[in-house]
Short mmCIF file of C-alpha atoms in Angstrom, two decimals:
data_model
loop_
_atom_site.label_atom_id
_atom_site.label_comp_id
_atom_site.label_asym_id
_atom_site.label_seq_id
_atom_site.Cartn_x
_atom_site.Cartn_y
_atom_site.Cartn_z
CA UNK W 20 -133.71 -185.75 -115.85
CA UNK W 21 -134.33 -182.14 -117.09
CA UNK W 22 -131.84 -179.27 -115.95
CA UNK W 23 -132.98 -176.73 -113.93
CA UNK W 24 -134.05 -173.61 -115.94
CA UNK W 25 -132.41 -170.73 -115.63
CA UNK W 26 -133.40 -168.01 -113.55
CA UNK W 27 -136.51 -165.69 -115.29
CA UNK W 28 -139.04 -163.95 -113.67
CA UNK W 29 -141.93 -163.30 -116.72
CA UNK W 30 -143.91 -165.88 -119.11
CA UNK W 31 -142.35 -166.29 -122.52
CA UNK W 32 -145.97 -165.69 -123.89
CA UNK W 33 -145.80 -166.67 -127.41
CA UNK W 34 -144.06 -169.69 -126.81
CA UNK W 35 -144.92 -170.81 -123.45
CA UNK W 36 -148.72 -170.74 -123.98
CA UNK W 37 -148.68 -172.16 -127.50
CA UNK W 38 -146.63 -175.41 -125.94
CA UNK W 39 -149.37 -175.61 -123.17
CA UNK W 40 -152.62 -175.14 -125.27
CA UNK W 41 -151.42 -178.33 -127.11
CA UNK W 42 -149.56 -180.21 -124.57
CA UNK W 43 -153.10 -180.00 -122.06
CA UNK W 44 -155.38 -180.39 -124.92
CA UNK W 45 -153.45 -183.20 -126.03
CA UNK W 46 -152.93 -184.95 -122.17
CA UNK W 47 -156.79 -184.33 -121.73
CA UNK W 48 -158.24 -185.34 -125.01
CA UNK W 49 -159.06 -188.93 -123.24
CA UNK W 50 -161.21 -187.63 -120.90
CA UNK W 51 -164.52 -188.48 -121.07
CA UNK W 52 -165.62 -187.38 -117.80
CA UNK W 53 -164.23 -185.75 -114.53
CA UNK W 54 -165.35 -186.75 -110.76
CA UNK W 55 -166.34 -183.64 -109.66
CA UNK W 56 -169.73 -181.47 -109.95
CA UNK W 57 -169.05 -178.33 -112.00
CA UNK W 58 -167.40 -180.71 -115.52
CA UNK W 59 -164.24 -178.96 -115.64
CA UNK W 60 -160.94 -180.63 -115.33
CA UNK W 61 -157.20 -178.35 -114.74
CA UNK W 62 -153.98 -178.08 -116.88
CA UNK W 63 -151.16 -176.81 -114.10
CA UNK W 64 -148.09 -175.73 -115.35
CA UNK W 65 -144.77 -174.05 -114.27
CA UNK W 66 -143.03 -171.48 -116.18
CA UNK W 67 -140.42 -170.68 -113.96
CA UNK W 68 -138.64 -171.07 -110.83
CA UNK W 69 -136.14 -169.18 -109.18
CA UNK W 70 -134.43 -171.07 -106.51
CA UNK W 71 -132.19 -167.63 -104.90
CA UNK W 72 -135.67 -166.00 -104.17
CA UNK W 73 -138.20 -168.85 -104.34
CA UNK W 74 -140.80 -166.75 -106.33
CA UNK W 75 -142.24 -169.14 -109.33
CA UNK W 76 -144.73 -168.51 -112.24
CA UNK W 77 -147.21 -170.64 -112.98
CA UNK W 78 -150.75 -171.16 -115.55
CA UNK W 79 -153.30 -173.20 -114.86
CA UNK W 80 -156.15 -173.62 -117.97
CA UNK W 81 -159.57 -174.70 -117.17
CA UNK W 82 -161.29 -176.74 -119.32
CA UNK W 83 -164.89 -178.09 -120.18
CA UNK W 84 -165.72 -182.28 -120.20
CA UNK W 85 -168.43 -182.87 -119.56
CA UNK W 86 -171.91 -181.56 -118.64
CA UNK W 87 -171.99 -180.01 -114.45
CA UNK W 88 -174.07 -182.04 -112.27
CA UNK W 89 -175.71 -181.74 -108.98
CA UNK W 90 -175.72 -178.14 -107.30
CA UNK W 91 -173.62 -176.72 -110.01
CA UNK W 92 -176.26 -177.67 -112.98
CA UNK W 93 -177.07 -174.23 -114.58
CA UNK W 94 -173.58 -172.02 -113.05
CA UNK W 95 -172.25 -170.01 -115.44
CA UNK W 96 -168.60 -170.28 -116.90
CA UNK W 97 -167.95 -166.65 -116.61
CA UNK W 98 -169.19 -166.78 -112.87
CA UNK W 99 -166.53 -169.16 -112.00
CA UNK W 100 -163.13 -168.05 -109.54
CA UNK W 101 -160.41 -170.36 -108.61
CA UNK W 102 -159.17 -171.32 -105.02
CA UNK W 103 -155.65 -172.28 -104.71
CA UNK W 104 -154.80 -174.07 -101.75
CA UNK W 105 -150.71 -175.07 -100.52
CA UNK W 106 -149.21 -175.45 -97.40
CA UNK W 107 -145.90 -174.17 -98.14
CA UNK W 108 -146.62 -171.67 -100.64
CA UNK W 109 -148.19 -167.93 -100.74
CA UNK W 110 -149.93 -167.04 -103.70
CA UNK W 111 -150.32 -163.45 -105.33
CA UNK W 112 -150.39 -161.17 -108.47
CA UNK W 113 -153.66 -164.08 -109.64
CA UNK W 114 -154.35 -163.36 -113.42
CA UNK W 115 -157.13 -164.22 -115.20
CA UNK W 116 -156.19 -163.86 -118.99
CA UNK W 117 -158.75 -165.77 -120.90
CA UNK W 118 -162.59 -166.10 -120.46
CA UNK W 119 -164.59 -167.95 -122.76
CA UNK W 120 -168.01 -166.17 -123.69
CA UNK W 121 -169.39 -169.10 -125.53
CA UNK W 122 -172.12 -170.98 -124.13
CA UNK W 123 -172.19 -173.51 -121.37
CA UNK W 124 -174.16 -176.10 -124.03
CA UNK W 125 -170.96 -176.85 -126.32
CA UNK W 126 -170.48 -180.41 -126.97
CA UNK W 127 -166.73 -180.11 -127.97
CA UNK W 128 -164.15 -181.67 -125.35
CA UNK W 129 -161.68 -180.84 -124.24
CA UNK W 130 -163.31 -177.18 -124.43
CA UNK W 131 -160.88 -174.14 -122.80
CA UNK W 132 -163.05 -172.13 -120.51
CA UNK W 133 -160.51 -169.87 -118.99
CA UNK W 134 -156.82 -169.06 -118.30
CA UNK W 135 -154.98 -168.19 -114.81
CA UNK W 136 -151.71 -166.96 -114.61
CA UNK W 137 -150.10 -166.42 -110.82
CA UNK W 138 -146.92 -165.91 -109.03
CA UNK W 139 -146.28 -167.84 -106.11
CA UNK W 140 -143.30 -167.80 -103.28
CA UNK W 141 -142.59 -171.23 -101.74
CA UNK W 142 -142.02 -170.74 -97.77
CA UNK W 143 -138.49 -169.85 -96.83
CA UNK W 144 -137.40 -172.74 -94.55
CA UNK W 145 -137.32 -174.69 -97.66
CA UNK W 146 -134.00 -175.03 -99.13
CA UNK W 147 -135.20 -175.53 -102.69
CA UNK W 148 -131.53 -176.23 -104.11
CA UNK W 149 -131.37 -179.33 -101.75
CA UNK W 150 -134.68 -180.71 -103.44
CA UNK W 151 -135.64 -183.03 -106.70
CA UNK W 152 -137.07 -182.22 -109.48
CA UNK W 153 -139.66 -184.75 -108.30
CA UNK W 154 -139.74 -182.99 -104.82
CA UNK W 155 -140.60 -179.75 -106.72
CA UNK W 156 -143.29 -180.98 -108.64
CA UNK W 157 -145.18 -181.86 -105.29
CA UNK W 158 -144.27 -179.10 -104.18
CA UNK W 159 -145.58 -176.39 -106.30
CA UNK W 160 -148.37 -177.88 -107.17
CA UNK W 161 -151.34 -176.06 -105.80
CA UNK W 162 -155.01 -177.99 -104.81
CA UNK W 163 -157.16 -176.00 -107.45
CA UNK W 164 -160.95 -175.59 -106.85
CA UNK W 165 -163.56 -174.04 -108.75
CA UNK W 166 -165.90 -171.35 -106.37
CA UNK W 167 -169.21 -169.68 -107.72
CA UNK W 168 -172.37 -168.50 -106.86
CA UNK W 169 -175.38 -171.32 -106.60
CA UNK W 170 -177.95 -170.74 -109.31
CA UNK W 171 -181.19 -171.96 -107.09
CA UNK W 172 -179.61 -169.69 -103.80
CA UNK W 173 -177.62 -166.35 -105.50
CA UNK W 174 -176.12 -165.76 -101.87
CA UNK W 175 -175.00 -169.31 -101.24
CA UNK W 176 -171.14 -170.14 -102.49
CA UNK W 177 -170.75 -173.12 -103.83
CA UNK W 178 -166.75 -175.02 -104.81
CA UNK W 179 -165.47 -178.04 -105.97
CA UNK W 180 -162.15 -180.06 -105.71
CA UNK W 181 -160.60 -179.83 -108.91
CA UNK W 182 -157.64 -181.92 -107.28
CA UNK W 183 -158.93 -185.94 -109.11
CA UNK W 184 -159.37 -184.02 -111.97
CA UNK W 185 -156.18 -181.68 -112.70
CA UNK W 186 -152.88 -182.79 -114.90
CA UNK W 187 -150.15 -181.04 -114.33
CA UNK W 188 -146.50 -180.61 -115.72
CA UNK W 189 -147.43 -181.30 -119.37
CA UNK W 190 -144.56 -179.15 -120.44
CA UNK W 191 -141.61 -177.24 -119.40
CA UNK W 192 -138.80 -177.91 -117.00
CA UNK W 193 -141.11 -180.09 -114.54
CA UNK W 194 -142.28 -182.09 -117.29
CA UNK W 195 -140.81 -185.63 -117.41
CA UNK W 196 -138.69 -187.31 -120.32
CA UNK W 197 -141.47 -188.94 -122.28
CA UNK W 198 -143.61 -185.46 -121.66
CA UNK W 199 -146.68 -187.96 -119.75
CA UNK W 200 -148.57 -185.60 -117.85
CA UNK W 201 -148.90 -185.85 -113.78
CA UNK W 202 -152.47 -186.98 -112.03
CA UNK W 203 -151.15 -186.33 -108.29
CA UNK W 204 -153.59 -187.14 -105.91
CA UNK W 205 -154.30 -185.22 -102.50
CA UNK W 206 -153.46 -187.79 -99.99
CA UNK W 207 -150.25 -188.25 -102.03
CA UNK W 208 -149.40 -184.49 -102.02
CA UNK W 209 -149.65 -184.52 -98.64
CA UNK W 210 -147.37 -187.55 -98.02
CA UNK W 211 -144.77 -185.91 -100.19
CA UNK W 212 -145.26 -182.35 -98.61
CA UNK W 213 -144.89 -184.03 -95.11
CA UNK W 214 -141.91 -186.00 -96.05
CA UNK W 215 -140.24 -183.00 -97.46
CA UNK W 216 -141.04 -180.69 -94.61
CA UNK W 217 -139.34 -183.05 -91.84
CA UNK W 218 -136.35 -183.07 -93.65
CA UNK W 219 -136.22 -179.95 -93.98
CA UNK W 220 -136.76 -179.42 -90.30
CA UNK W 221 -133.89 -182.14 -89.15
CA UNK W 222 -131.42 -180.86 -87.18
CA UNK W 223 -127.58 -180.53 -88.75
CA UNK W 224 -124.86 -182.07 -87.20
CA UNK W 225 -124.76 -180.82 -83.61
CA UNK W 226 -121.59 -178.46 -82.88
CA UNK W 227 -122.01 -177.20 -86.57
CA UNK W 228 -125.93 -175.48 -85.83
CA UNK W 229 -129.25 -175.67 -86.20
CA UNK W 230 -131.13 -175.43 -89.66
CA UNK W 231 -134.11 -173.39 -87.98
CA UNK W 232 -134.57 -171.90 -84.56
CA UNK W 233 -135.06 -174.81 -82.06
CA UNK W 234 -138.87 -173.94 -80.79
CA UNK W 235 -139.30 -177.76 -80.70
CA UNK W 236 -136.04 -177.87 -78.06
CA UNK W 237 -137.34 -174.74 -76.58
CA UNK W 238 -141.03 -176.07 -75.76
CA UNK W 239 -140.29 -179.42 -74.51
CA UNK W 240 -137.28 -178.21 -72.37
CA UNK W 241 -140.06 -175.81 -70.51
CA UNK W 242 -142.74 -179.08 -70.09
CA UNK W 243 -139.75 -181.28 -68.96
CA UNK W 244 -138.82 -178.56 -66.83
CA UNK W 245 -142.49 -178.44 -65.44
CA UNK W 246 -142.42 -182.68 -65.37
CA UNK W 247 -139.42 -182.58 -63.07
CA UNK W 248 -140.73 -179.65 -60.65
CA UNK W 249 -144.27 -181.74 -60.24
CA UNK W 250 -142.50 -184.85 -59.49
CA UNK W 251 -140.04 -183.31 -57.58
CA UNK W 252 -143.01 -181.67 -55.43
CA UNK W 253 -144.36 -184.99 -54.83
CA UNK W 254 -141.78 -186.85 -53.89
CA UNK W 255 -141.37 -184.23 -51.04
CA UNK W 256 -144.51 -184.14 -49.86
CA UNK W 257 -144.50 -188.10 -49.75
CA UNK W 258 -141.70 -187.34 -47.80
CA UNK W 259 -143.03 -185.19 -45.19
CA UNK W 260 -146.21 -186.94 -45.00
CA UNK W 261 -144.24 -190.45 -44.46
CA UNK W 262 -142.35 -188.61 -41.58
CA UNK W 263 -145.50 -187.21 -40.20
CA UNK W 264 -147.41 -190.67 -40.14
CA UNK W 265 -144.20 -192.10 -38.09
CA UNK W 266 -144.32 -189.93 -35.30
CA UNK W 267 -147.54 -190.35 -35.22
CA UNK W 268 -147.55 -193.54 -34.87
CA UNK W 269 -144.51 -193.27 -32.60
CA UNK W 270 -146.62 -190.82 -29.76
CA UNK W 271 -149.53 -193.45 -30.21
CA UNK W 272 -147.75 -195.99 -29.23
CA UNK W 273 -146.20 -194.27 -26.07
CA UNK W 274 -149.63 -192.95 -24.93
CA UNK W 275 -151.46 -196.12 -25.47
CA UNK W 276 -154.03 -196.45 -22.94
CA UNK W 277 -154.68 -192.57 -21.81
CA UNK W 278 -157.55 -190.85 -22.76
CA UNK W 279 -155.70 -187.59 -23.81
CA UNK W 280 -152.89 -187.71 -26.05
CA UNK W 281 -150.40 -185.35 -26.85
CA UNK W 282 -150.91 -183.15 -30.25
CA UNK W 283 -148.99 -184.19 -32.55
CA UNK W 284 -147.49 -180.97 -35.19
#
């Protein structure tokens, strides 16, 4: 397993982008085709991680396969943004560094349309010294999607899922002994990101204290609280209307036979 890096907070340009140019050219030379509309297919690496502040660096490289389809036939390359979507992690300081002019028609593949560079901050309730290496790879790893204008409706936005279609960790720390690059699919992100937030959100021993402020404990004491005064308020009034029904029935029973009984209160 690779040791943790130590702590940095910029991109060692020269060397860091010349090992990812080759490592994603090299991981997505065998692509053919991707699934989704606009052609492209992602390279997502980390350059750094710092596990005191949880602030991390990271590039992601778009590149051309094959020929865009459906509603993004005719888009542009240099009309294209990127989404980044995480559930435990706030994105900022987004970079674009490259942009490739040439045009959409080029047969070559795998063909770099642009570069991203970003910093990100993973959410504070997660003790990232407690995880994996193979926790922080799900972890960091954003759901990337293309956004543009359509080309029949100029006012319409149009995206696609880059997620079947992105490789990730194809170098540095994250990457894995034999340097194979990672195809992580949603659902399985998810999973992973679920898994790792409920354990984060276990309580410690009790006696010792609570890992996060007990909301949970908080909001079901309140609606046990409420379960107990309902039920409690009807068993009463089954009470008092089981009394009431006796001496009713008791007064009946001694009046039988009058016209007038007594009112009963």
């Amino acid at each position: 397993m690779s040791l943790r890096p130590d702590t940095q907070y910029a991109f060692e340009e020269g060397q860091f982008n010349a090992t990812t140019t080759s490592t994603c050219e090299n991981a997505l030379g065998g692509l053919k085709s991707v699934s989704n509309p606009s052609g492209i297919a992602a390279c997502f690496n980390v350059a750094f991680l710092n596990e005191e502040t949880s602030i991390f660096g990271a590039d992601v490289k778009l590149y051309y396969v094959s020929q865009a389809n459906g509603e993004f036939t005719n888009t542009k390359w240099e009309d294209f943004n990127i989404k980044l979507g995480s559930r435990l992690i706030e994105f900022s300081g987004m970079n674009r560094v490259f942009q490739n002019t040439t045009s959409n028609s080029t047969t070559d593949s795998p063909y770099l349309v642009m570069q991203w560079r970003y910093s990100g901050r993973v959410n504070e309730i997660i003790p990232l010294k407690k995880l994996s290496l193979e926790e922080h790879r799900y972890l960091l790893a954003p759901n990337i999607s293309i956004i543009t204008k359509s080309p029949s409706q100029p006012n319409t936005i149009i995206d696609a899922s880059l997620a079947p279609d992105t490789l990730s960790y194809t170098t540095g720390y994250l990457a894995n002994d034999a340097n194979s690059p990672y195809n992580m699919t949603t659902s399985e992100v998810k999973t992973q990101l679920t898994n790792i937030l409920i354990a984060t959100l276990e309580f410690e021993v009790p006696g010792i204290g609570l890992g996060i402020f007990p909301t949970g404990l908080v909001i079901t004491s309140v609606w046990t609280g409420l379960f107990l005064a309902i039920v409690g308020y009807g068993t009463f009034e089954r009470k008092q209307y089981r009394s009431f029904h006796e001496r009713r029935l008791k007064y009946a029973t001694s009046t039988r036979g009058y016209g007038n009984r007594p009112v009963v209160s």
